[in-house]
Structures are given as structure tokens and as C-alpha cells.
PDB file of C-alpha atoms in Angstrom:
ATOM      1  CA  UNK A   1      -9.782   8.017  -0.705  1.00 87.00           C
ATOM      2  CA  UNK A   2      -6.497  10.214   0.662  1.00 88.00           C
ATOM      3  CA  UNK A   3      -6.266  10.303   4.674  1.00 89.00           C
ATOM      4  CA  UNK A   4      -4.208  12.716   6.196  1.00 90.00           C
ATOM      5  CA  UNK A   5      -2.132  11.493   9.189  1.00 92.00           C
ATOM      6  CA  UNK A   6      -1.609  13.908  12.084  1.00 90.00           C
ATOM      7  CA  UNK A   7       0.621  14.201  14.595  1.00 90.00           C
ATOM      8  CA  UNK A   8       1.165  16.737  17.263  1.00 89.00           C
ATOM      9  CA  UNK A   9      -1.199  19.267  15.500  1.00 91.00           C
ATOM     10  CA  UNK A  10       0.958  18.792  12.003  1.00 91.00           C
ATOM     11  CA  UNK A  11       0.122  16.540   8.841  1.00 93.00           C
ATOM     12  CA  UNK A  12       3.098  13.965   8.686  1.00 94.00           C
ATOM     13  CA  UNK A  13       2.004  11.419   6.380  1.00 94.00           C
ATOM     14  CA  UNK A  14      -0.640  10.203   4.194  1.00 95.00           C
ATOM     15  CA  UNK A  15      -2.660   7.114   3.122  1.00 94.00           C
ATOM     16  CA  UNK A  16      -4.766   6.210  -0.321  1.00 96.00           C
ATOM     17  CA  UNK A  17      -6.816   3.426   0.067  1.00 96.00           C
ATOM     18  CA  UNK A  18      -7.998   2.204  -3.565  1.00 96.00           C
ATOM     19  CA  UNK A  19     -11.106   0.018  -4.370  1.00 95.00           C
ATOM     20  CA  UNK A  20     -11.271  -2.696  -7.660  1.00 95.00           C
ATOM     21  CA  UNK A  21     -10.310  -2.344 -10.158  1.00 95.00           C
ATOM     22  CA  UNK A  22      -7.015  -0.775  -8.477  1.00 94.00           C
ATOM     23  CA  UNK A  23      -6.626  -3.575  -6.182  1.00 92.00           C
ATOM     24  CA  UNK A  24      -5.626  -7.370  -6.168  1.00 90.00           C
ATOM     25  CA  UNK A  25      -7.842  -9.920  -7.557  1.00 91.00           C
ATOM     26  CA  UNK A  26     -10.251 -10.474  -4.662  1.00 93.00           C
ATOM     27  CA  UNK A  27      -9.348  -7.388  -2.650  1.00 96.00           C
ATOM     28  CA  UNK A  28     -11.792  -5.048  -1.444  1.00 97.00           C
ATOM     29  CA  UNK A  29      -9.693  -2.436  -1.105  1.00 97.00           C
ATOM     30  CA  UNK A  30      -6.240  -2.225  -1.355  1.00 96.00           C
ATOM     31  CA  UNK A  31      -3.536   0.521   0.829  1.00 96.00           C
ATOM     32  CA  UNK A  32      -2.245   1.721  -1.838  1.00 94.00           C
ATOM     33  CA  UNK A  33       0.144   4.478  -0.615  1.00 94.00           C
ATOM     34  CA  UNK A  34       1.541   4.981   3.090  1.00 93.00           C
ATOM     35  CA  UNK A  35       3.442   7.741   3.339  1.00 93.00           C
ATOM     36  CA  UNK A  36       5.408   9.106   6.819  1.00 92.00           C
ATOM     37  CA  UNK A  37       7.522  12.149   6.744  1.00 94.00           C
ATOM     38  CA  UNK A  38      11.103  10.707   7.489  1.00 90.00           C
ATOM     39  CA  UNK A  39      11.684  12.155  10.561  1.00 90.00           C
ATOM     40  CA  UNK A  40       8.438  10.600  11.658  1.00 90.00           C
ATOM     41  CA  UNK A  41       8.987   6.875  10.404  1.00 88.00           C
ATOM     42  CA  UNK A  42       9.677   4.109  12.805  1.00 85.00           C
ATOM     43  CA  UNK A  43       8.080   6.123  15.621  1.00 88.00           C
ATOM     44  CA  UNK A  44       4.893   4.614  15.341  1.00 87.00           C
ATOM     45  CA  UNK A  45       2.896   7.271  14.877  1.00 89.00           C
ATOM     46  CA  UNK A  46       1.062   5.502  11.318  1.00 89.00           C
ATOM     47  CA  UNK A  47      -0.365   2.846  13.814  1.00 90.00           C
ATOM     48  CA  UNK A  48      -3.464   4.645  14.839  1.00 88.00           C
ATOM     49  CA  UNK A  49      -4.095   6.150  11.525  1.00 88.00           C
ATOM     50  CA  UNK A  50      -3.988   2.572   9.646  1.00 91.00           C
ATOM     51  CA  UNK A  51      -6.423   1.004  12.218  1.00 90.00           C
ATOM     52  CA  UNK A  52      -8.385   3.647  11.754  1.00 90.00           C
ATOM     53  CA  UNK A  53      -8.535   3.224   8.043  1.00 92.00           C
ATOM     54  CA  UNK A  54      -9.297  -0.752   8.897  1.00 93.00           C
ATOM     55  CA  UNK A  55     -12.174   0.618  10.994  1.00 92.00           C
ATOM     56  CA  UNK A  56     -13.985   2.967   8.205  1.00 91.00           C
ATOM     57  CA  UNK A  57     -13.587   0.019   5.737  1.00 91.00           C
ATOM     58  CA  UNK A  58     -14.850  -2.906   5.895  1.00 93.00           C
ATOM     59  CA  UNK A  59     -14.003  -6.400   3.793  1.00 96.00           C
ATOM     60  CA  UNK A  60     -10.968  -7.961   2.532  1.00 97.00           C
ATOM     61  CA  UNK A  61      -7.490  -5.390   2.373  1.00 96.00           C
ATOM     62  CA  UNK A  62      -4.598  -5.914   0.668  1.00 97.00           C
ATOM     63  CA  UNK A  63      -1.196  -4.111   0.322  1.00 97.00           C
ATOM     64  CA  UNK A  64       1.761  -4.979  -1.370  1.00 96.00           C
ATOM     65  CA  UNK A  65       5.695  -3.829  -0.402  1.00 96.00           C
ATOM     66  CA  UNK A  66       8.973  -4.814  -1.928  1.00 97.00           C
ATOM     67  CA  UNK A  67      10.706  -7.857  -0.723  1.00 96.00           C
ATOM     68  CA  UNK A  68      13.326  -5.973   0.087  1.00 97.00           C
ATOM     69  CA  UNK A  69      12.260  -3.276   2.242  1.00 95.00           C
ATOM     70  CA  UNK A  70      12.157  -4.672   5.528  1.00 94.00           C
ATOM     71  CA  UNK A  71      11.120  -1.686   7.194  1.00 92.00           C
ATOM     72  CA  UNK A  72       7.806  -1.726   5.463  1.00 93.00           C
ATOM     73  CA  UNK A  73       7.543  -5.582   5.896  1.00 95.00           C
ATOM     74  CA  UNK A  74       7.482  -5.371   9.473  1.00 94.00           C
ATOM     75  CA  UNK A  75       4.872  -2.411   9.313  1.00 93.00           C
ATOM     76  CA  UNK A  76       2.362  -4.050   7.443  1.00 95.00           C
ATOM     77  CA  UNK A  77       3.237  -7.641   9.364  1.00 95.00           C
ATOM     78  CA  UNK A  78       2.174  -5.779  12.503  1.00 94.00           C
ATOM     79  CA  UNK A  79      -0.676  -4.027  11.164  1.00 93.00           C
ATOM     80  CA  UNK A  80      -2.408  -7.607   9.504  1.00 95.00           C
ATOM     81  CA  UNK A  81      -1.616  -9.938  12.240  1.00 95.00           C
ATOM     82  CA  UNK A  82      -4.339  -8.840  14.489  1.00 93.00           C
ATOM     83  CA  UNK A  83      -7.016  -9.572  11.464  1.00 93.00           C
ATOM     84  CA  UNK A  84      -4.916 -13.162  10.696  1.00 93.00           C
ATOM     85  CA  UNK A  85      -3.101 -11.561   8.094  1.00 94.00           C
ATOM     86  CA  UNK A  86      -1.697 -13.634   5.178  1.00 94.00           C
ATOM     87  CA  UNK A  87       1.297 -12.740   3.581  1.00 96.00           C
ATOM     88  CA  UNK A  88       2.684 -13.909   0.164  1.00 94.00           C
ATOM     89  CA  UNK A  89       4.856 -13.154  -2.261  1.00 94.00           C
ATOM     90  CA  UNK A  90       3.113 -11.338  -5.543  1.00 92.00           C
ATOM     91  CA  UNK A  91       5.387 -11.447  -8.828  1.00 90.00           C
ATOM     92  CA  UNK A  92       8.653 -11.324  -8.583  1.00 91.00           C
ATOM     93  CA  UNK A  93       9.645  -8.163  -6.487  1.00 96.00           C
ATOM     94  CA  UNK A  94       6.461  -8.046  -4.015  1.00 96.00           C
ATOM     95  CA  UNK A  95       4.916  -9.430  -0.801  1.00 96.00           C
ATOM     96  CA  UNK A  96       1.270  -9.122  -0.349  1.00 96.00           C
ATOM     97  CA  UNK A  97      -0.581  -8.804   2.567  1.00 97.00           C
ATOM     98  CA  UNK A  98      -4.405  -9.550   2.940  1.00 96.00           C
ATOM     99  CA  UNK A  99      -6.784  -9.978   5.823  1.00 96.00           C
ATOM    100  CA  UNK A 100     -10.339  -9.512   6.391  1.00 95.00           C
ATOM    101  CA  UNK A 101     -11.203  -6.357   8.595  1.00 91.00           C
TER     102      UNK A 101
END
């Protein structure tokens, strides 16, 4: 499923959330895309729109991020802690995240 993410009246971002078999082992469903317009990033305005997302679905998420991308790192640290995220690293290049929503 694509979500648009609004802002002010204007589409600034978008999310894909992807059920098995496009997830993790043992994932529900997986956020598989999270795009912000740049201008937009680090403003917070993908907050709402991702707890919305945990709202409509229900059962165990996962996303994955580079290990070096901080920026997303800290996103998707904030937006699994409040469902006891768990974060791990997944091959060589990833971190996962998971939590039950």
C-alpha cells in the first residue's frame, strides 16, 4: 500500500508498506519506502504519518536503513521505541528495526 504524506495542504513525501513475501522473515509488514521531499526532512513532519501507518496495521513491522545513514537511524529509533523496538544489524550494510504495533 502507497500513503501519501501531507503537509500544509501539499503532498511532501510518501510511504509503501509491503506485506510477506516482501518483508523480513517473521515480519508482518515491512516500511518499505519513506520518502520526504528535502526541504521537508528533519522537520518532523513524517511523524504523524508513520504512526498513523502503525495505527491502520496491525502485527509485527520491520524496516531496514543503512548503517551509515544516521539521519534515518535516528528516525526509525524514534518511531520503534514507543512499541519496544528492537534494532539489529541485517547483512552486512543494514540495521533492522522490528516491533509489534
Amino acid at each position: 500500500k502507497t500513503i501519501g504524506i501531507e503537509y500544509d495542504e501539499r503532498i511532501v513525501g510518501f510511504a509503501v508498506v509491503s506485506i510477506p513475501p516482501f518483508c523480513a522473515p517473521g515480519c508482518d509488514f515491512c516500511l518499505q519506502e519513506l520518502f520526504i521531499v528535502g526541504y521537508y526532512r528533519g522537520s518532523g513532519v513524517a511523524t504523524a504519518p508513520v504512526n498513523e501507518i502503525f495505527n491502520l496495521f496491525h502485527g509485527r513491522f520491520c524496516a531496514a536503513s543503512l548503517s551509515n545513514n544516521e539521519r534515518a537511524l535516528t528516525f526509525l529509533r524514534n518511531a520503534f521505541a514507543p512499541f519496544g523496538g528492537e534494532e539489529k544489524p541485517f547483512g552486512e550494510a543494514f540495521v533492522m528495526f522490528e516491533a509489534t504495533v
